[in-house]
Amino acid sequence: DGGITQSPKYLFRKEGQNVTLSCEQNLNHDAMYWYRQDPGQGLRLIYYSQIVNDFQKGDIAEGYSVSREKKESFPLTVTSAQKNPTAFYLCASKASGASDTQYFGPGTRLTVL
Amino acid sequence: QQQVKQSPQSLIVQKGGISIINCAYENTAFDYFPWYQQFPGKGPALLIAIRPDVSEKKEGRFTISFNKSAKQFSLHIMDSQPGDSATYFCAASKSGGFKTIFGAGTRLFVKA
């Protein structure tokens, strides 16, 4: 059953702590993405990766970091430098070439207390 | 140049009615225009998409109308049902590119 998994579904952390969100895909897609969703603000791109061991900053990368050591995995770390980390985080992937559709995971809701 | 403007922000439609959501883009290099549907607490899923070589695409109750000269496209949901209540995002990208620009979303509520 192909798809994108994100874990955990809900995450609670104390202010000042770093936290890592998991994203795994078995679609054999080259490109992977992290978006942040806040109420009424749509999807904002945090980071994206076109291939393994390569990634680029999106529109709101400050306070976040990523790695892409494997094709299947693209974890996102929310650092203590992120001023307002409470949000819904979405991971997505896309095949290279002709397909332009992004496929999304179920999301992780992060709440910083 | 990179924005996709979506309206309205929210929409209430009676069951059986037509829901219409509009989007406008600026970058003429965009040539792929998908619509995504998102239910609360879930990730968005592709609903329907269009490329500029056609002016309309229909899949079941969902239709995209595309106006290349005006740089606008819209989603029409015919015979709207309570199960259609969700947030809808329009988007735009360049074929073969890696970035997709999303609209701000429209929260649709269909009253039974």
mmCIF file of C-alpha atoms in Angstrom:
data_model
loop_
_atom_site.group_PDB
_atom_site.id
_atom_site.type_symbol
_atom_site.label_atom_id
_atom_site.label_comp_id
_atom_site.label_asym_id
_atom_site.label_seq_id
_atom_site.Cartn_x
_atom_site.Cartn_y
_atom_site.Cartn_z
ATOM 1 C CA ASP A 1 0.000 0.000 0.000
ATOM 2 C CA GLY A 2 1.875 3.032 -1.281
ATOM 3 C CA GLY A 3 1.752 6.378 0.407
ATOM 4 C CA ILE A 4 3.241 8.902 2.785
ATOM 5 C CA THR A 5 3.295 8.390 6.523
ATOM 6 C CA GLN A 6 3.904 11.051 9.134
ATOM 7 C CA SER A 7 4.441 10.432 12.776
ATOM 8 C CA PRO A 8 3.355 11.189 15.320
ATOM 9 C CA LYS A 9 -0.126 12.497 14.563
ATOM 10 C CA TYR A 10 -0.080 14.746 17.628
ATOM 11 C CA LEU A 11 3.015 16.090 19.358
ATOM 12 C CA PHE A 12 3.331 18.192 22.473
ATOM 13 C CA ARG A 13 6.560 19.855 23.501
ATOM 14 C CA LYS A 14 7.711 22.394 26.012
ATOM 15 C CA GLU A 15 8.930 25.765 24.811
ATOM 16 C CA GLY A 16 12.664 25.769 24.092
ATOM 17 C CA GLN A 17 12.883 22.103 23.131
ATOM 18 C CA ASN A 18 13.818 20.863 19.687
ATOM 19 C CA VAL A 19 11.448 18.333 18.150
ATOM 20 C CA THR A 20 11.731 16.125 15.044
ATOM 21 C CA LEU A 21 8.785 15.220 12.834
ATOM 22 C CA SER A 22 9.007 12.074 10.765
ATOM 23 C CA CYS A 23 8.027 11.706 7.105
ATOM 24 C CA GLU A 24 8.415 8.470 5.137
ATOM 25 C CA GLN A 25 7.238 7.650 1.604
ATOM 26 C CA ASN A 26 7.234 4.413 -0.362
ATOM 27 C CA LEU A 27 6.140 5.972 -3.647
ATOM 28 C CA ASN A 28 9.703 6.063 -4.992
ATOM 29 C CA HIS A 29 9.356 9.832 -5.431
ATOM 30 C CA ASP A 30 12.468 11.939 -5.821
ATOM 31 C CA ALA A 31 11.105 15.216 -4.460
ATOM 32 C CA MET A 32 9.849 15.758 -0.920
ATOM 33 C CA TYR A 33 8.417 18.816 0.811
ATOM 34 C CA TRP A 34 7.500 20.213 4.207
ATOM 35 C CA TYR A 35 4.659 22.698 4.584
ATOM 36 C CA ARG A 36 3.278 24.523 7.562
ATOM 37 C CA GLN A 37 -0.457 25.175 7.768
ATOM 38 C CA ASP A 38 -1.984 27.803 10.030
ATOM 39 C CA PRO A 39 -5.684 28.685 10.102
ATOM 40 C CA GLY A 40 -6.623 30.902 7.175
ATOM 41 C CA GLN A 41 -3.075 31.036 5.777
ATOM 42 C CA GLY A 42 -2.983 28.123 3.398
ATOM 43 C CA LEU A 43 0.175 26.099 2.909
ATOM 44 C CA ARG A 44 3.566 27.701 3.398
ATOM 45 C CA LEU A 45 6.679 25.941 2.145
ATOM 46 C CA ILE A 46 9.366 25.316 4.762
ATOM 47 C CA TYR A 47 11.927 23.166 2.928
ATOM 48 C CA TYR A 48 12.042 20.946 -0.115
ATOM 49 C CA SER A 49 14.392 18.328 -1.473
ATOM 50 C CA GLN A 50 14.752 17.350 -5.105
ATOM 51 C CA ILE A 51 17.124 14.426 -4.559
ATOM 52 C CA VAL A 52 18.932 12.612 -1.775
ATOM 53 C CA ASN A 53 21.532 14.673 0.100
ATOM 54 C CA ASP A 54 20.185 17.925 -1.342
ATOM 55 C CA PHE A 55 17.570 20.345 -0.028
ATOM 56 C CA GLN A 56 16.562 23.988 -0.416
ATOM 57 C CA LYS A 57 14.962 26.542 1.846
ATOM 58 C CA GLY A 58 11.369 27.452 1.204
ATOM 59 C CA ASP A 59 9.563 30.626 2.156
ATOM 60 C CA ILE A 60 9.655 30.176 5.946
ATOM 61 C CA ALA A 61 12.785 28.106 6.698
ATOM 62 C CA GLU A 62 13.967 30.100 9.727
ATOM 63 C CA GLY A 63 13.893 27.990 12.879
ATOM 64 C CA TYR A 64 13.642 24.693 10.987
ATOM 65 C CA SER A 65 16.159 22.157 9.710
ATOM 66 C CA VAL A 66 15.915 19.059 7.533
ATOM 67 C CA SER A 67 17.992 16.165 6.251
ATOM 68 C CA ARG A 68 17.619 13.850 3.273
ATOM 69 C CA GLU A 69 19.925 10.886 3.796
ATOM 70 C CA LYS A 70 17.555 8.390 2.210
ATOM 71 C CA LYS A 71 15.138 8.721 -0.689
ATOM 72 C CA GLU A 72 12.261 7.504 1.471
ATOM 73 C CA SER A 73 12.784 9.803 4.431
ATOM 74 C CA PHE A 74 12.716 13.567 4.963
ATOM 75 C CA PRO A 75 12.581 14.432 8.692
ATOM 76 C CA LEU A 76 11.911 17.984 9.861
ATOM 77 C CA THR A 77 13.372 19.404 13.074
ATOM 78 C CA VAL A 78 11.606 22.326 14.674
ATOM 79 C CA THR A 79 14.244 24.114 16.702
ATOM 80 C CA SER A 80 13.936 26.395 19.685
ATOM 81 C CA ALA A 81 14.714 29.295 17.325
ATOM 82 C CA GLN A 82 11.268 28.965 15.730
ATOM 83 C CA LYS A 83 9.259 31.751 17.350
ATOM 84 C CA ASN A 84 5.777 30.286 16.966
ATOM 85 C CA PRO A 85 6.025 26.556 16.230
ATOM 86 C CA THR A 86 2.473 25.525 17.102
ATOM 87 C CA ALA A 87 0.929 24.510 13.762
ATOM 88 C CA PHE A 88 -0.154 21.646 11.514
ATOM 89 C CA TYR A 89 2.802 20.270 9.544
ATOM 90 C CA LEU A 90 2.355 18.518 6.236
ATOM 91 C CA CYS A 91 4.848 16.442 4.310
ATOM 92 C CA ALA A 92 4.434 15.846 0.583
ATOM 93 C CA SER A 93 6.237 14.103 -2.240
ATOM 94 C CA LYS A 94 6.299 14.297 -6.024
ATOM 95 C CA ALA A 95 7.683 12.141 -8.783
ATOM 96 C CA SER A 96 10.220 13.632 -11.166
ATOM 97 C CA GLY A 97 9.460 14.110 -14.819
ATOM 98 C CA ALA A 98 6.009 14.547 -16.287
ATOM 99 C CA SER A 99 3.945 14.254 -13.112
ATOM 100 C CA ASP A 100 3.303 17.563 -11.354
ATOM 101 C CA THR A 101 1.014 16.299 -8.597
ATOM 102 C CA GLN A 102 2.129 16.499 -4.992
ATOM 103 C CA TYR A 103 0.919 13.756 -2.661
ATOM 104 C CA PHE A 104 0.439 14.675 0.977
ATOM 105 C CA GLY A 105 0.794 12.783 4.204
ATOM 106 C CA PRO A 106 -1.837 12.933 6.976
ATOM 107 C CA GLY A 107 -0.003 15.669 8.883
ATOM 108 C CA THR A 108 1.389 16.185 12.376
ATOM 109 C CA ARG A 109 -0.174 18.685 14.748
ATOM 110 C CA LEU A 110 2.523 20.197 16.926
ATOM 111 C CA THR A 111 1.573 22.067 20.059
ATOM 112 C CA VAL A 112 4.219 23.880 22.058
ATOM 113 C CA LEU A 113 3.207 24.484 25.653
ATOM 114 C CA GLN B 1 4.519 37.195 -9.682
ATOM 115 C CA GLN B 2 4.468 34.053 -7.609
ATOM 116 C CA GLN B 3 1.115 34.513 -5.883
ATOM 117 C CA VAL B 4 -2.108 32.637 -6.413
ATOM 118 C CA LYS B 5 -5.080 34.588 -5.089
ATOM 119 C CA GLN B 6 -8.110 32.558 -4.021
ATOM 120 C CA SER B 7 -11.626 33.682 -3.149
ATOM 121 C CA PRO B 8 -13.853 33.517 -1.258
ATOM 122 C CA GLN B 9 -12.228 32.669 2.053
ATOM 123 C CA SER B 10 -15.353 30.806 3.147
ATOM 124 C CA LEU B 11 -18.530 29.668 1.444
ATOM 125 C CA ILE B 12 -21.867 28.345 2.658
ATOM 126 C CA VAL B 13 -24.024 26.551 0.095
ATOM 127 C CA GLN B 14 -27.333 24.761 0.383
ATOM 128 C CA LYS B 15 -27.403 21.055 -0.409
ATOM 129 C CA GLY B 16 -27.963 20.602 -4.132
ATOM 130 C CA GLY B 17 -26.591 24.037 -4.976
ATOM 131 C CA ILE B 18 -23.515 25.029 -6.960
ATOM 132 C CA SER B 19 -20.304 25.932 -5.146
ATOM 133 C CA ILE B 20 -17.911 28.211 -7.030
ATOM 134 C CA ILE B 21 -14.361 29.017 -5.939
ATOM 135 C CA ASN B 22 -12.137 31.354 -7.929
ATOM 136 C CA CYS B 23 -8.380 31.706 -8.308
ATOM 137 C CA ALA B 24 -6.118 34.122 -10.143
ATOM 138 C CA TYR B 25 -2.443 33.807 -10.904
ATOM 139 C CA GLU B 26 0.218 36.192 -12.164
ATOM 140 C CA ASN B 27 3.071 34.096 -13.510
ATOM 141 C CA THR B 28 2.365 33.177 -17.144
ATOM 142 C CA ALA B 29 4.978 30.412 -16.916
ATOM 143 C CA PHE B 30 2.568 28.335 -14.807
ATOM 144 C CA ASP B 31 1.030 25.530 -16.838
ATOM 145 C CA TYR B 32 -0.415 23.110 -14.294
ATOM 146 C CA PHE B 33 -3.387 24.083 -12.131
ATOM 147 C CA PRO B 34 -4.590 21.526 -9.581
ATOM 148 C CA TRP B 35 -7.300 21.750 -6.963
ATOM 149 C CA TYR B 36 -6.833 19.977 -3.634
ATOM 150 C CA GLN B 37 -9.499 18.976 -1.112
ATOM 151 C CA GLN B 38 -8.684 18.807 2.582
ATOM 152 C CA PHE B 39 -10.873 17.430 5.363
ATOM 153 C CA PRO B 40 -10.239 18.538 8.969
ATOM 154 C CA GLY B 41 -7.172 16.905 10.481
ATOM 155 C CA LYS B 42 -6.148 15.288 7.177
ATOM 156 C CA GLY B 43 -3.661 16.076 4.447
ATOM 157 C CA PRO B 44 -4.839 17.648 1.164
ATOM 158 C CA ALA B 45 -5.642 15.280 -1.691
ATOM 159 C CA LEU B 46 -5.716 16.033 -5.401
ATOM 160 C CA LEU B 47 -9.290 16.572 -6.586
ATOM 161 C CA ILE B 48 -8.932 17.629 -10.214
ATOM 162 C CA ALA B 49 -6.321 19.408 -12.338
ATOM 163 C CA ILE B 50 -6.135 21.231 -15.658
ATOM 164 C CA ARG B 51 -3.488 22.369 -18.126
ATOM 165 C CA PRO B 52 -3.891 25.527 -20.263
ATOM 166 C CA ASP B 53 -4.490 23.656 -23.530
ATOM 167 C CA VAL B 54 -8.159 23.187 -22.557
ATOM 168 C CA SER B 55 -10.687 25.671 -21.161
ATOM 169 C CA GLU B 56 -12.693 23.211 -19.126
ATOM 170 C CA LYS B 57 -12.286 19.849 -17.453
ATOM 171 C CA LYS B 58 -15.059 17.875 -15.803
ATOM 172 C CA GLU B 59 -14.853 14.922 -13.454
ATOM 173 C CA GLY B 60 -18.190 13.877 -12.052
ATOM 174 C CA ARG B 61 -19.697 16.812 -10.152
ATOM 175 C CA PHE B 62 -16.426 18.777 -10.229
ATOM 176 C CA THR B 63 -15.505 21.104 -13.094
ATOM 177 C CA ILE B 64 -12.517 23.387 -13.596
ATOM 178 C CA SER B 65 -13.004 26.379 -15.879
ATOM 179 C CA PHE B 66 -9.822 27.993 -17.151
ATOM 180 C CA ASN B 67 -9.413 31.454 -18.709
ATOM 181 C CA LYS B 68 -5.853 31.816 -19.969
ATOM 182 C CA SER B 69 -6.148 35.421 -21.120
ATOM 183 C CA ALA B 70 -7.536 36.545 -17.773
ATOM 184 C CA LYS B 71 -5.142 34.296 -15.848
ATOM 185 C CA GLN B 72 -8.019 32.917 -13.833
ATOM 186 C CA PHE B 73 -9.428 29.494 -13.084
ATOM 187 C CA SER B 74 -12.323 28.303 -11.002
ATOM 188 C CA LEU B 75 -13.751 25.181 -9.405
ATOM 189 C CA HIS B 76 -17.450 24.450 -9.756
ATOM 190 C CA ILE B 77 -19.063 21.795 -7.568
ATOM 191 C CA MET B 78 -22.458 20.858 -8.954
ATOM 192 C CA ASP B 79 -25.184 19.367 -6.739
ATOM 193 C CA SER B 80 -23.126 20.149 -3.632
ATOM 194 C CA GLN B 81 -23.444 17.614 -0.821
ATOM 195 C CA PRO B 82 -22.735 17.825 2.931
ATOM 196 C CA GLY B 83 -19.853 15.398 2.327
ATOM 197 C CA ASP B 84 -18.212 18.069 0.146
ATOM 198 C CA SER B 85 -17.745 20.256 3.231
ATOM 199 C CA ALA B 86 -13.971 20.722 3.347
ATOM 200 C CA THR B 87 -11.234 23.233 2.615
ATOM 201 C CA TYR B 88 -10.322 23.605 -1.049
ATOM 202 C CA PHE B 89 -6.971 24.876 -2.283
ATOM 203 C CA CYS B 90 -6.145 25.962 -5.785
ATOM 204 C CA ALA B 91 -2.522 25.779 -6.873
ATOM 205 C CA ALA B 92 -0.221 26.513 -9.773
ATOM 206 C CA SER B 93 3.113 25.200 -10.928
ATOM 207 C CA LYS B 94 5.379 24.959 -13.928
ATOM 208 C CA SER B 95 5.593 21.541 -15.565
ATOM 209 C CA GLY B 96 8.755 19.735 -14.553
ATOM 210 C CA GLY B 97 9.388 22.233 -11.796
ATOM 211 C CA PHE B 98 9.599 21.458 -8.123
ATOM 212 C CA LYS B 99 7.636 24.204 -6.436
ATOM 213 C CA THR B 100 3.862 24.545 -6.285
ATOM 214 C CA ILE B 101 2.221 27.798 -5.249
ATOM 215 C CA PHE B 102 -0.968 27.343 -3.238
ATOM 216 C CA GLY B 103 -3.888 29.671 -2.740
ATOM 217 C CA ALA B 104 -4.952 30.537 0.800
ATOM 218 C CA GLY B 105 -7.837 28.067 0.767
ATOM 219 C CA THR B 106 -11.647 28.219 0.845
ATOM 220 C CA ARG B 107 -13.639 26.644 3.630
ATOM 221 C CA LEU B 108 -16.821 25.214 2.121
ATOM 222 C CA PHE B 109 -19.805 24.269 4.247
ATOM 223 C CA VAL B 110 -22.749 22.573 2.575
ATOM 224 C CA LYS B 111 -25.950 22.823 4.597
ATOM 225 C CA ALA B 112 -28.190 19.768 4.638
#
